[in-house]
Amino acid sequence: MYVCMPADLDSIRHTQRVVAAELRLRRCPPEQITDIQRVVADLLDPLCRTADISQYGLTIQQSPTAPAAIRVSVNSGGTNMQREIPVPRIPHPRPPADDSPDL
């Protein structure tokens, strides 16, 4: 997922909502979503307070180096910051046949 937003403090909350929606689609648990929203705010706040930055790009993706992690990347001009957040394993739903008793 990639979003490009104006670098102002109002955009941080909107970006956090977009990130939460994306992570719900990826079936991340609520605690993980909260952690990642906090990381997003921590990365964006200093950028949005800098007068010479007008916009930022934020990318959320599965980490290429740690498959059980989400990578959050923020870039604006020459600034690029990344954080990787581990994601707990989410059990896959069982197929219906697993629910039937052995006969």
Coordinates of C-alpha atoms in Angstrom, one line a residue:
M1 CA 0.0 0.0 0.0
Y2 CA 1.3 3.5 -0.8
V3 CA -0.2 6.9 0.0
C4 CA 1.1 10.4 -0.8
M5 CA -0.1 13.1 1.6
P6 CA 0.5 16.8 2.2
A7 CA 3.1 17.2 5.0
D8 CA 0.8 18.8 7.7
L9 CA -0.2 17.7 11.1
D10 CA -3.8 17.0 10.0
S11 CA -2.6 14.4 7.5
I12 CA -1.1 12.3 10.2
R13 CA -4.5 11.2 11.6
H14 CA -5.9 10.6 8.1
T15 CA -2.8 8.5 7.2
Q16 CA -3.2 6.5 10.4
R17 CA -6.9 5.7 9.5
V18 CA -5.7 4.5 6.0
V19 CA -3.0 2.4 7.6
A20 CA -5.5 0.8 10.0
A21 CA -7.9 0.0 7.1
E22 CA -5.1 -1.7 5.2
L23 CA -3.9 -3.7 8.2
R24 CA -7.4 -4.9 8.9
L25 CA -7.5 -6.2 5.4
R26 CA -4.2 -8.0 6.1
R27 CA -5.9 -9.5 9.2
C28 CA -3.5 -7.9 11.7
P29 CA -4.7 -8.0 15.3
P30 CA -5.9 -4.8 16.9
E31 CA -2.8 -4.5 19.1
Q32 CA -0.6 -4.7 16.1
I33 CA -2.6 -2.0 14.3
T34 CA -2.3 0.3 17.2
D35 CA 1.5 -0.3 17.4
I36 CA 1.9 0.4 13.7
Q37 CA -0.3 3.5 13.9
R38 CA 2.0 4.8 16.7
V39 CA 5.1 4.1 14.5
V40 CA 3.5 6.0 11.6
A41 CA 2.8 9.0 13.8
D42 CA 6.4 8.9 15.2
L43 CA 7.9 8.8 11.7
L44 CA 5.6 11.5 10.3
D45 CA 5.5 14.1 13.1
P46 CA 9.0 15.4 12.6
L47 CA 8.5 15.6 8.8
C48 CA 5.3 17.5 9.1
R49 CA 6.9 20.0 11.5
T50 CA 9.6 20.8 8.9
A51 CA 8.8 23.9 6.9
D52 CA 10.7 22.8 3.8
I53 CA 8.7 19.6 3.2
S54 CA 5.4 19.8 1.4
Q55 CA 4.4 16.2 1.1
Y56 CA 5.4 12.7 2.1
G57 CA 4.9 9.2 0.8
L58 CA 4.2 6.2 3.1
T59 CA 4.5 2.6 2.1
I60 CA 3.2 -0.4 4.1
Q61 CA 4.4 -3.8 2.9
Q62 CA 5.5 -7.2 4.0
S63 CA 9.1 -7.1 4.9
P64 CA 11.4 -8.6 2.3
T65 CA 14.0 -9.5 4.9
A66 CA 11.7 -10.8 7.7
P67 CA 8.5 -12.5 6.3
A68 CA 6.8 -12.2 9.7
A69 CA 7.1 -8.4 9.8
I70 CA 5.4 -5.3 8.3
R71 CA 7.7 -2.7 6.9
V72 CA 6.7 1.0 7.2
S73 CA 8.6 3.4 5.0
V74 CA 8.2 7.1 4.9
N75 CA 10.0 9.3 2.3
S76 CA 10.0 12.9 1.5
G77 CA 12.5 14.4 -0.8
G78 CA 15.9 13.1 0.3
T79 CA 14.6 11.7 3.6
N80 CA 13.7 8.0 3.8
M81 CA 12.9 6.3 7.1
Q82 CA 11.9 2.7 7.7
R83 CA 10.8 0.6 10.6
E84 CA 9.9 -3.1 10.6
I85 CA 7.3 -4.4 13.1
P86 CA 6.9 -8.1 13.8
V87 CA 3.5 -9.5 13.1
P88 CA 2.2 -12.4 15.3
R89 CA 1.2 -15.4 13.3
I90 CA -2.5 -15.5 12.6
P91 CA -4.1 -18.9 12.4
H92 CA -5.6 -19.7 9.0
P93 CA -9.3 -20.6 9.0
R94 CA -10.0 -24.3 8.9
P95 CA -11.8 -25.8 5.9
P96 CA -15.4 -26.9 6.7
A97 CA -14.3 -30.6 6.5
D98 CA -12.2 -30.2 9.6
D99 CA -15.4 -29.3 11.6
S100 CA -17.1 -32.6 10.9
P101 CA -16.6 -35.5 13.4
D102 CA -14.8 -38.6 12.3
L103 CA -17.3 -41.3 11.2

